[in-house]
PDB file of C-alpha atoms in Angstrom:
ATOM      1  CA  MET A   1      -0.012  -0.089  -0.009  1.00  0.00           C
ATOM      2  CA  GLU A   2       1.383   3.304  -0.941  1.00  0.00           C
ATOM      3  CA  LEU A   3       1.084   6.824   0.531  1.00  0.00           C
ATOM      4  CA  ARG A   4      -0.877   7.942  -2.780  1.00  0.00           C
ATOM      5  CA  GLN A   5      -3.276   5.181  -2.166  1.00  0.00           C
ATOM      6  CA  LEU A   6      -3.869   6.282   1.503  1.00  0.00           C
ATOM      7  CA  ARG A   7      -4.602   9.891   0.359  1.00  0.00           C
ATOM      8  CA  TYR A   8      -6.873   8.532  -2.377  1.00  0.00           C
ATOM      9  CA  PHE A   9      -8.997   6.555   0.154  1.00  0.00           C
ATOM     10  CA  VAL A  10      -8.919   9.449   2.735  1.00  0.00           C
ATOM     11  CA  ALA A  11     -10.541  11.560   0.073  1.00  0.00           C
ATOM     12  CA  VAL A  12     -13.076   9.325  -0.684  1.00  0.00           C
ATOM     13  CA  ALA A  13     -13.778   8.408   3.086  1.00  0.00           C
ATOM     14  CA  GLU A  14     -14.026  12.320   3.926  1.00  0.00           C
ATOM     15  CA  GLU A  15     -16.271  13.176   0.650  1.00  0.00           C
ATOM     16  CA  LEU A  16     -18.052  10.036   0.930  1.00  0.00           C
ATOM     17  CA  HIS A  17     -18.598  10.355  -2.899  1.00  0.00           C
ATOM     18  CA  PHE A  18     -16.194   9.275  -5.699  1.00  0.00           C
ATOM     19  CA  ARG A  19     -16.835  11.866  -8.174  1.00  0.00           C
ATOM     20  CA  ARG A  20     -15.930  14.746  -5.458  1.00  0.00           C
ATOM     21  CA  ALA A  21     -13.171  12.860  -4.288  1.00  0.00           C
ATOM     22  CA  ALA A  22     -11.619  12.615  -7.709  1.00  0.00           C
ATOM     23  CA  GLU A  23     -12.090  16.342  -8.358  1.00  0.00           C
ATOM     24  CA  ARG A  24     -10.521  17.013  -5.271  1.00  0.00           C
ATOM     25  CA  LEU A  25      -7.532  14.697  -6.258  1.00  0.00           C
ATOM     26  CA  PHE A  26      -7.483  16.000  -9.984  1.00  0.00           C
ATOM     27  CA  ILE A  27      -7.821  12.275 -11.086  1.00  0.00           C
ATOM     28  CA  SER A  28     -10.542  10.357 -13.005  1.00  0.00           C
ATOM     29  CA  THR A  29     -13.331   8.552 -11.263  1.00  0.00           C
ATOM     30  CA  PRO A  30     -12.444   5.245 -12.936  1.00  0.00           C
ATOM     31  CA  THR A  31      -8.879   5.349 -11.700  1.00  0.00           C
ATOM     32  CA  LEU A  32      -9.806   6.506  -7.946  1.00  0.00           C
ATOM     33  CA  SER A  33     -12.122   3.392  -8.346  1.00  0.00           C
ATOM     34  CA  GLN A  34      -9.345   1.003  -9.420  1.00  0.00           C
ATOM     35  CA  GLN A  35      -7.125   2.282  -6.586  1.00  0.00           C
ATOM     36  CA  ILE A  36      -9.687   2.052  -3.989  1.00  0.00           C
ATOM     37  CA  ARG A  37     -10.462  -1.775  -5.082  1.00  0.00           C
ATOM     38  CA  ALA A  38      -6.608  -2.423  -5.079  1.00  0.00           C
ATOM     39  CA  ILE A  39      -6.486  -1.405  -1.334  1.00  0.00           C
ATOM     40  CA  GLU A  40      -9.638  -3.562  -0.799  1.00  0.00           C
ATOM     41  CA  ARG A  41      -7.657  -6.503  -2.429  1.00  0.00           C
ATOM     42  CA  GLU A  42      -4.863  -5.986  -0.192  1.00  0.00           C
ATOM     43  CA  VAL A  43      -6.648  -5.688   3.197  1.00  0.00           C
ATOM     44  CA  GLY A  44      -8.595  -8.506   2.325  1.00  0.00           C
ATOM     45  CA  GLY A  45     -12.166  -7.005   2.752  1.00  0.00           C
ATOM     46  CA  PRO A  46     -14.596  -4.225   1.722  1.00  0.00           C
ATOM     47  CA  LEU A  47     -13.688  -0.550   3.088  1.00  0.00           C
ATOM     48  CA  LEU A  48     -16.681   1.204   1.470  1.00  0.00           C
ATOM     49  CA  ILE A  49     -20.375   0.391   0.972  1.00  0.00           C
ATOM     50  CA  ARG A  50     -21.300   1.991  -2.638  1.00  0.00           C
ATOM     51  CA  GLY A  51     -24.789   3.422  -3.140  1.00  0.00           C
ATOM     52  CA  SER A  52     -26.748   5.214  -5.494  1.00  0.00           C
ATOM     53  CA  HIS A  53     -26.196   8.477  -3.402  1.00  0.00           C
ATOM     54  CA  GLY A  54     -22.502   8.080  -2.291  1.00  0.00           C
ATOM     55  CA  VAL A  55     -20.790   5.616  -0.024  1.00  0.00           C
ATOM     56  CA  GLU A  56     -20.403   4.867   3.538  1.00  0.00           C
ATOM     57  CA  LEU A  57     -17.444   3.542   5.520  1.00  0.00           C
ATOM     58  CA  THR A  58     -17.355  -0.078   6.847  1.00  0.00           C
ATOM     59  CA  ALA A  59     -15.998  -1.171  10.196  1.00  0.00           C
ATOM     60  CA  ALA A  60     -12.495  -1.846   8.297  1.00  0.00           C
ATOM     61  CA  GLY A  61     -12.792   1.502   6.622  1.00  0.00           C
ATOM     62  CA  GLU A  62     -13.231   3.498   9.880  1.00  0.00           C
ATOM     63  CA  VAL A  63     -10.155   1.700  11.308  1.00  0.00           C
ATOM     64  CA  LEU A  64      -8.318   2.487   7.826  1.00  0.00           C
ATOM     65  CA  LEU A  65      -9.158   6.216   7.836  1.00  0.00           C
ATOM     66  CA  THR A  66      -7.891   6.838  11.365  1.00  0.00           C
ATOM     67  CA  THR A  67      -4.637   5.002  10.765  1.00  0.00           C
ATOM     68  CA  SER A  68      -4.137   6.532   7.306  1.00  0.00           C
ATOM     69  CA  ARG A  69      -4.689  10.130   8.774  1.00  0.00           C
ATOM     70  CA  ASN A  70      -1.853   9.218  11.241  1.00  0.00           C
ATOM     71  CA  VAL A  71       0.578   7.806   8.589  1.00  0.00           C
ATOM     72  CA  LEU A  72       0.070  10.707   6.302  1.00  0.00           C
ATOM     73  CA  GLU A  73       0.716  13.149   9.027  1.00  0.00           C
ATOM     74  CA  ALA A  74       3.981  11.417  10.091  1.00  0.00           C
ATOM     75  CA  ALA A  75       4.873  11.267   6.626  1.00  0.00           C
ATOM     76  CA  GLU A  76       4.661  15.033   5.992  1.00  0.00           C
ATOM     77  CA  THR A  77       6.318  15.968   9.146  1.00  0.00           C
ATOM     78  CA  ALA A  78       9.157  13.560   8.275  1.00  0.00           C
ATOM     79  CA  LEU A  79       9.480  15.491   5.032  1.00  0.00           C
ATOM     80  CA  ARG A  80       9.000  18.986   6.469  1.00  0.00           C
ATOM     81  CA  GLU A  81      11.751  18.274   9.190  1.00  0.00           C
ATOM     82  CA  THR A  82      14.119  16.473   6.826  1.00  0.00           C
ATOM     83  CA  ARG A  83      13.799  19.430   4.490  1.00  0.00           C
ATOM     84  CA  ALA A  84      14.504  21.881   7.194  1.00  0.00           C
ATOM     85  CA  VAL A  85      17.830  19.923   7.957  1.00  0.00           C
ATOM     86  CA  ALA A  86      18.846  19.531   4.247  1.00  0.00           C
ATOM     87  CA  GLN A  87      18.463  22.980   3.454  1.00  0.00           C
ATOM     88  CA  PRO A  88      21.632  24.913   4.735  1.00  0.00           C
ATOM     89  CA  GLY A  89      21.015  28.030   6.797  1.00  0.00           C
ATOM     90  CA  ASN A  90      17.516  26.738   7.677  1.00  0.00           C
ATOM     91  CA  ALA A  91      18.061  24.100  10.235  1.00  0.00           C
ATOM     92  CA  VAL A  92      18.062  24.974  14.024  1.00  0.00           C
ATOM     93  CA  PHE A  93      18.847  22.492  16.541  1.00  0.00           C
ATOM     94  CA  ARG A  94      17.905  23.435  20.278  1.00  0.00           C
ATOM     95  CA  LEU A  95      20.640  22.384  22.377  1.00  0.00           C
ATOM     96  CA  GLY A  96      20.044  22.335  26.428  1.00  0.00           C
ATOM     97  CA  ILE A  97      23.220  22.486  28.616  1.00  0.00           C
ATOM     98  CA  VAL A  98      22.925  22.299  32.243  1.00  0.00           C
ATOM     99  CA  ASN A  99      24.270  24.944  34.434  1.00  0.00           C
ATOM    100  CA  GLY A 100      28.088  24.837  35.355  1.00  0.00           C
ATOM    101  CA  ALA A 101      29.061  22.034  32.682  1.00  0.00           C
ATOM    102  CA  PRO A 102      32.499  22.460  31.530  1.00  0.00           C
ATOM    103  CA  ALA A 103      32.908  25.143  28.920  1.00  0.00           C
ATOM    104  CA  TRP A 104      34.297  22.855  26.281  1.00  0.00           C
ATOM    105  CA  LEU A 105      31.226  20.382  26.432  1.00  0.00           C
ATOM    106  CA  PRO A 106      28.867  22.407  24.351  1.00  0.00           C
ATOM    107  CA  GLY A 107      31.873  23.182  21.995  1.00  0.00           C
ATOM    108  CA  ARG A 108      32.103  19.356  21.305  1.00  0.00           C
ATOM    109  CA  LEU A 109      28.759  18.871  20.675  1.00  0.00           C
ATOM    110  CA  GLU A 110      28.460  21.745  18.297  1.00  0.00           C
ATOM    111  CA  ALA A 111      31.176  20.492  16.510  1.00  0.00           C
ATOM    112  CA  LEU A 112      29.574  16.832  16.230  1.00  0.00           C
ATOM    113  CA  LEU A 113      26.352  18.493  15.124  1.00  0.00           C
ATOM    114  CA  LYS A 114      28.034  20.547  12.258  1.00  0.00           C
ATOM    115  CA  ALA A 115      30.068  17.739  11.084  1.00  0.00           C
ATOM    116  CA  ARG A 116      26.592  16.031  10.334  1.00  0.00           C
ATOM    117  CA  GLN A 117      24.980  19.105   9.154  1.00  0.00           C
ATOM    118  CA  PRO A 118      27.244  22.039   8.189  1.00  0.00           C
ATOM    119  CA  GLY A 119      24.639  24.569   7.670  1.00  0.00           C
ATOM    120  CA  VAL A 120      22.793  23.714  11.287  1.00  0.00           C
ATOM    121  CA  ARG A 121      22.336  26.790  13.443  1.00  0.00           C
ATOM    122  CA  ILE A 122      22.401  25.851  17.411  1.00  0.00           C
ATOM    123  CA  ALA A 123      20.268  27.700  19.790  1.00  0.00           C
ATOM    124  CA  LEU A 124      21.619  27.011  23.332  1.00  0.00           C
ATOM    125  CA  SER A 125      19.729  27.333  26.654  1.00  0.00           C
ATOM    126  CA  THR A 126      20.837  26.640  30.164  1.00  0.00           C
ATOM    127  CA  GLY A 127      19.350  25.612  33.490  1.00  0.00           C
ATOM    128  CA  THR A 128      19.413  22.904  35.955  1.00  0.00           C
ATOM    129  CA  SER A 129      19.218  19.185  35.076  1.00  0.00           C
ATOM    130  CA  GLY A 130      15.726  19.126  36.133  1.00  0.00           C
ATOM    131  CA  GLU A 131      14.889  22.242  34.058  1.00  0.00           C
ATOM    132  CA  GLN A 132      16.537  20.661  31.063  1.00  0.00           C
ATOM    133  CA  ALA A 133      14.461  17.366  31.508  1.00  0.00           C
ATOM    134  CA  ARG A 134      11.216  19.510  31.586  1.00  0.00           C
ATOM    135  CA  LEU A 135      12.427  21.229  28.403  1.00  0.00           C
ATOM    136  CA  LEU A 136      12.875  18.106  26.726  1.00  0.00           C
ATOM    137  CA  ASP A 137       9.669  16.611  27.703  1.00  0.00           C
ATOM    138  CA  ARG A 138       7.743  19.839  26.515  1.00  0.00           C
ATOM    139  CA  GLU A 139       9.578  19.318  22.992  1.00  0.00           C
ATOM    140  CA  GLU A 140      11.311  22.790  23.828  1.00  0.00           C
ATOM    141  CA  VAL A 141      14.922  21.602  23.222  1.00  0.00           C
ATOM    142  CA  ASP A 142      16.071  18.608  21.156  1.00  0.00           C
ATOM    143  CA  LEU A 143      19.020  17.523  23.002  1.00  0.00           C
ATOM    144  CA  ALA A 144      19.834  18.187  26.579  1.00  0.00           C
ATOM    145  CA  VAL A 145      23.127  17.627  28.547  1.00  0.00           C
ATOM    146  CA  LEU A 146      22.239  16.813  32.268  1.00  0.00           C
ATOM    147  CA  ARG A 147      24.142  16.021  35.464  1.00  0.00           C
ATOM    148  CA  MET A 148      23.621  12.382  36.414  1.00  0.00           C
ATOM    149  CA  PRO A 149      21.747  11.083  38.301  1.00  0.00           C
ATOM    150  CA  VAL A 150      18.492  12.662  37.258  1.00  0.00           C
ATOM    151  CA  ARG A 151      14.774  11.343  36.968  1.00  0.00           C
ATOM    152  CA  LEU A 152      13.523  11.333  33.476  1.00  0.00           C
ATOM    153  CA  ALA A 153      10.155  10.914  32.079  1.00  0.00           C
ATOM    154  CA  ASP A 154       9.435   7.439  30.467  1.00  0.00           C
ATOM    155  CA  ASN A 155       9.336   9.263  26.987  1.00  0.00           C
ATOM    156  CA  LEU A 156      13.084  10.151  27.471  1.00  0.00           C
ATOM    157  CA  THR A 157      16.272   8.394  27.339  1.00  0.00           C
ATOM    158  CA  CYS A 158      19.853   9.112  28.053  1.00  0.00           C
ATOM    159  CA  THR A 159      23.364   8.048  27.675  1.00  0.00           C
ATOM    160  CA  PRO A 160      26.620   8.975  29.579  1.00  0.00           C
ATOM    161  CA  ILE A 161      28.941  11.350  27.336  1.00  0.00           C
ATOM    162  CA  ALA A 162      31.298  12.588  29.617  1.00  0.00           C
ATOM    163  CA  ASP A 163      33.010  12.606  33.182  1.00  0.00           C
ATOM    164  CA  GLU A 164      34.497  15.138  35.165  1.00  0.00           C
ATOM    165  CA  GLU A 165      36.376  14.775  38.664  1.00  0.00           C
ATOM    166  CA  LEU A 166      35.164  16.762  41.640  1.00  0.00           C
ATOM    167  CA  GLY A 167      37.515  17.350  44.466  1.00  0.00           C
ATOM    168  CA  ILE A 168      37.349  19.821  47.510  1.00  0.00           C
ATOM    169  CA  VAL A 169      37.186  23.448  47.247  1.00  0.00           C
ATOM    170  CA  MET A 170      38.488  25.662  50.031  1.00  0.00           C
ATOM    171  CA  SER A 171      39.805  28.942  51.009  1.00  0.00           C
ATOM    172  CA  ARG A 172      43.609  29.322  50.618  1.00  0.00           C
ATOM    173  CA  GLU A 173      43.683  29.796  54.517  1.00  0.00           C
ATOM    174  CA  HIS A 174      42.018  26.500  55.135  1.00  0.00           C
ATOM    175  CA  PRO A 175      43.988  23.944  57.260  1.00  0.00           C
ATOM    176  CA  LEU A 176      43.607  21.271  54.355  1.00  0.00           C
ATOM    177  CA  ALA A 177      44.829  23.740  51.746  1.00  0.00           C
ATOM    178  CA  ALA A 178      48.763  23.075  52.272  1.00  0.00           C
ATOM    179  CA  ALA A 179      48.287  19.418  51.134  1.00  0.00           C
ATOM    180  CA  VAL A 180      48.363  18.314  47.646  1.00  0.00           C
ATOM    181  CA  SER A 181      45.394  16.016  48.046  1.00  0.00           C
ATOM    182  CA  VAL A 182      42.703  15.470  50.595  1.00  0.00           C
ATOM    183  CA  GLU A 183      41.861  11.996  52.233  1.00  0.00           C
ATOM    184  CA  PRO A 184      38.112  11.625  52.886  1.00  0.00           C
ATOM    185  CA  SER A 185      38.786  10.626  56.814  1.00  0.00           C
ATOM    186  CA  ASN A 186      40.008  14.386  56.944  1.00  0.00           C
ATOM    187  CA  LEU A 187      36.642  15.967  56.020  1.00  0.00           C
ATOM    188  CA  GLY A 188      34.833  15.196  59.314  1.00  0.00           C
ATOM    189  CA  ASP A 189      35.855  18.269  61.132  1.00  0.00           C
ATOM    190  CA  HIS A 190      34.871  20.878  58.350  1.00  0.00           C
ATOM    191  CA  GLU A 191      31.508  22.420  57.298  1.00  0.00           C
ATOM    192  CA  LEU A 192      30.340  21.368  53.960  1.00  0.00           C
ATOM    193  CA  ILE A 193      28.678  23.953  52.029  1.00  0.00           C
ATOM    194  CA  MET A 194      26.272  22.320  49.236  1.00  0.00           C
ATOM    195  CA  PHE A 195      23.854  23.587  46.671  1.00  0.00           C
ATOM    196  CA  ALA A 196      20.291  23.584  47.528  1.00  0.00           C
ATOM    197  CA  ARG A 197      18.865  20.068  47.439  1.00  0.00           C
ATOM    198  CA  ASP A 198      15.722  20.945  45.732  1.00  0.00           C
ATOM    199  CA  ALA A 199      17.863  22.083  42.830  1.00  0.00           C
ATOM    200  CA  ALA A 200      19.117  18.686  41.904  1.00  0.00           C
ATOM    201  CA  PRO A 201      18.161  15.964  44.393  1.00  0.00           C
ATOM    202  CA  GLU A 202      19.765  13.206  42.837  1.00  0.00           C
ATOM    203  CA  VAL A 203      22.897  14.857  42.330  1.00  0.00           C
ATOM    204  CA  HIS A 204      22.899  16.336  45.754  1.00  0.00           C
ATOM    205  CA  ASP A 205      22.287  13.032  47.374  1.00  0.00           C
ATOM    206  CA  SER A 206      24.957  11.214  45.003  1.00  0.00           C
ATOM    207  CA  VAL A 207      27.688  13.411  45.790  1.00  0.00           C
ATOM    208  CA  LEU A 208      27.030  13.013  49.523  1.00  0.00           C
ATOM    209  CA  SER A 209      26.824   9.087  49.215  1.00  0.00           C
ATOM    210  CA  GLN A 210      30.105   9.047  47.213  1.00  0.00           C
ATOM    211  CA  LEU A 211      31.789  10.808  50.037  1.00  0.00           C
ATOM    212  CA  ARG A 212      30.435   8.618  52.701  1.00  0.00           C
ATOM    213  CA  GLU A 213      31.330   5.684  50.508  1.00  0.00           C
ATOM    214  CA  ARG A 214      34.938   6.933  50.543  1.00  0.00           C
ATOM    215  CA  GLY A 215      34.994   7.207  54.529  1.00  0.00           C
ATOM    216  CA  ALA A 216      34.095  10.928  55.113  1.00  0.00           C
ATOM    217  CA  THR A 217      31.956  12.119  57.800  1.00  0.00           C
ATOM    218  CA  VAL A 218      30.068  14.851  56.226  1.00  0.00           C
ATOM    219  CA  VAL A 219      29.164  17.756  58.513  1.00  0.00           C
ATOM    220  CA  LEU A 220      26.493  19.303  56.124  1.00  0.00           C
ATOM    221  CA  SER A 221      26.116  23.234  56.523  1.00  0.00           C
ATOM    222  CA  ASP A 222      22.819  24.725  57.272  1.00  0.00           C
ATOM    223  CA  SER A 223      23.645  27.090  54.557  1.00  0.00           C
ATOM    224  CA  ALA A 224      22.295  26.077  51.177  1.00  0.00           C
ATOM    225  CA  MET A 225      23.097  28.315  47.894  1.00  0.00           C
ATOM    226  CA  SER A 226      24.205  28.075  44.326  1.00  0.00           C
ATOM    227  CA  HIS A 227      27.461  26.843  43.302  1.00  0.00           C
ATOM    228  CA  ALA A 228      28.693  30.529  42.274  1.00  0.00           C
ATOM    229  CA  GLN A 229      27.438  31.711  45.616  1.00  0.00           C
ATOM    230  CA  MET A 230      29.381  29.117  47.325  1.00  0.00           C
ATOM    231  CA  LEU A 231      32.606  29.949  45.431  1.00  0.00           C
ATOM    232  CA  GLN A 232      31.988  33.654  46.563  1.00  0.00           C
ATOM    233  CA  LEU A 233      31.485  32.662  50.272  1.00  0.00           C
ATOM    234  CA  LEU A 234      34.202  30.160  50.787  1.00  0.00           C
ATOM    235  CA  PRO A 235      37.157  32.584  50.667  1.00  0.00           C
ATOM    236  CA  LEU A 236      35.464  34.262  53.767  1.00  0.00           C
ATOM    237  CA  ARG A 237      34.768  31.055  55.618  1.00  0.00           C
ATOM    238  CA  PRO A 238      38.318  29.336  56.107  1.00  0.00           C
ATOM    239  CA  GLY A 239      36.802  26.660  58.096  1.00  0.00           C
ATOM    240  CA  ALA A 240      34.376  25.337  55.479  1.00  0.00           C
ATOM    241  CA  ILE A 241      34.637  23.301  52.441  1.00  0.00           C
ATOM    242  CA  GLY A 242      32.652  22.761  49.110  1.00  0.00           C
ATOM    243  CA  VAL A 243      32.950  20.255  46.354  1.00  0.00           C
ATOM    244  CA  GLY A 244      33.529  21.169  42.805  1.00  0.00           C
ATOM    245  CA  SER A 245      35.773  20.494  39.731  1.00  0.00           C
ATOM    246  CA  ALA A 246      39.497  21.719  39.052  1.00  0.00           C
ATOM    247  CA  ARG A 247      37.880  24.899  37.350  1.00  0.00           C
ATOM    248  CA  THR A 248      37.263  26.248  40.741  1.00  0.00           C
ATOM    249  CA  ALA A 249      40.724  26.844  41.145  1.00  0.00           C
ATOM    250  CA  THR A 250      40.741  29.947  38.961  1.00  0.00           C
ATOM    251  CA  VAL A 251      38.589  31.742  41.646  1.00  0.00           C
ATOM    252  CA  PRO A 252      40.615  34.099  43.660  1.00  0.00           C
ATOM    253  CA  GLY A 253      41.170  33.227  47.133  1.00  0.00           C
ATOM    254  CA  LEU A 254      40.289  29.423  46.567  1.00  0.00           C
ATOM    255  CA  VAL A 255      42.257  26.258  46.153  1.00  0.00           C
ATOM    256  CA  TRP A 256      41.069  22.957  44.812  1.00  0.00           C
ATOM    257  CA  ARG A 257      42.395  19.458  45.966  1.00  0.00           C
ATOM    258  CA  PRO A 258      41.832  16.073  44.813  1.00  0.00           C
ATOM    259  CA  LEU A 259      40.202  13.266  46.842  1.00  0.00           C
ATOM    260  CA  GLN A 260      42.606  10.345  47.469  1.00  0.00           C
ATOM    261  CA  PRO A 261      42.970   7.549  46.929  1.00  0.00           C
ATOM    262  CA  ARG A 262      39.437   7.385  44.996  1.00  0.00           C
ATOM    263  CA  PRO A 263      38.580  10.445  42.976  1.00  0.00           C
ATOM    264  CA  LEU A 264      35.053  11.497  43.126  1.00  0.00           C
ATOM    265  CA  VAL A 265      33.401  11.617  39.659  1.00  0.00           C
ATOM    266  CA  ILE A 266      30.386  13.287  38.200  1.00  0.00           C
ATOM    267  CA  THR A 267      28.865  12.008  34.842  1.00  0.00           C
ATOM    268  CA  TYR A 268      27.183  14.092  32.303  1.00  0.00           C
ATOM    269  CA  ALA A 269      24.862  12.614  30.088  1.00  0.00           C
ATOM    270  CA  ALA A 270      23.016  13.526  26.620  1.00  0.00           C
ATOM    271  CA  ALA A 271      19.197  13.043  26.849  1.00  0.00           C
ATOM    272  CA  TRP A 272      16.642  13.145  24.238  1.00  0.00           C
ATOM    273  CA  ARG A 273      12.871  12.022  23.497  1.00  0.00           C
ATOM    274  CA  THR A 274      12.770   8.271  22.228  1.00  0.00           C
ATOM    275  CA  THR A 275       9.594   9.600  19.809  1.00  0.00           C
ATOM    276  CA  THR A 276      11.743  12.185  18.084  1.00  0.00           C
ATOM    277  CA  ARG A 277      11.410  12.452  14.095  1.00  0.00           C
ATOM    278  CA  ASN A 278      14.372  14.972  13.965  1.00  0.00           C
ATOM    279  CA  PRO A 279      16.748  13.131  11.504  1.00  0.00           C
ATOM    280  CA  LEU A 280      19.844  15.121  12.591  1.00  0.00           C
ATOM    281  CA  LEU A 281      19.133  14.085  16.174  1.00  0.00           C
ATOM    282  CA  HIS A 282      18.755  10.526  14.964  1.00  0.00           C
ATOM    283  CA  THR A 283      22.213  10.621  13.769  1.00  0.00           C
ATOM    284  CA  MET A 284      23.540  12.296  17.013  1.00  0.00           C
ATOM    285  CA  ALA A 285      21.811   9.825  19.247  1.00  0.00           C
ATOM    286  CA  ASP A 286      23.381   6.826  17.251  1.00  0.00           C
ATOM    287  CA  ALA A 287      26.817   8.261  17.804  1.00  0.00           C
ATOM    288  CA  LEU A 288      26.369   9.041  21.318  1.00  0.00           C
ATOM    289  CA  ALA A 289      24.326   5.562  22.336  1.00  0.00           C
ATOM    290  CA  GLY A 290      27.300   3.955  20.519  1.00  0.00           C
ATOM    291  CA  GLY A 291      29.669   4.667  23.259  1.00  0.00           C
ATOM    292  CA  LEU A 292      31.258   7.931  22.321  1.00  0.00           C
ATOM    293  CA  ARG A 293      32.768   9.917  25.228  1.00  0.00           C
ATOM    294  CA  LEU A 294      33.696  13.608  24.910  1.00  0.00           C
ATOM    295  CA  GLY A 295      36.606  15.228  26.165  1.00  0.00           C
ATOM    296  CA  SER A 296      38.159  18.553  26.356  1.00  0.00           C
ATOM    297  CA  SER A 297      40.535  17.761  23.580  1.00  0.00           C
TER     298      SER A 297
END
């Protein structure tokens, strides 16, 4: 059964009259009748009840009308979206990036996208992992980079694409700042300032769990703030510590030290809708789901 035949059948089913349907399709009535009979032979039963004043749909015809409309709509959407990607300068790919991701990560993803479609334009949006997941669910971004773990809706899927080591961030005046690394057992006497759990509960709990698994006795601060606010506060609190990547070492007044002997690692994942029809996203998803891991170089 061809899309052309489905269009013929839908026209007859909507007009309930062969002549009017033929005029709508700009074909002859005998040609239309031949095509409908061909469809009926393929499905193995009548789809229309023909009468002197028009036609009626059989039960099978009602089913085929509903499914045909869905198929034709899907075909039109696929053609429209494929044309948009195929025409340089017209395709826009909406990429969501979790707050605080390494600066090189969106650049590497943009390079992958442009290698597959040189004319694509990329629109970036930022937010927490939870916000990015909600944007995906509402179809407001095509691909989102999230910090794992995160809870996703059933219609979303994700795959790990990059890892980043986390360590201890502290004031240069902190007692542990003189060491080249920090043992988890030495953290128990120091106030740990974390971001608010509501912002990313799964990530918050995962970081604390990893610290405890490594032998740290965590003294969680009553203060909860954004990562940027924590970095501003720590130089003024020489008895407190935070958790962050080596990128925090560039902040004036702070030092970063790795955890030893077992590093603390955070994972970034790419997520997308399993029902997407975006052909460019399909090629990206195939590459990422195949085990591709991104790095800064």
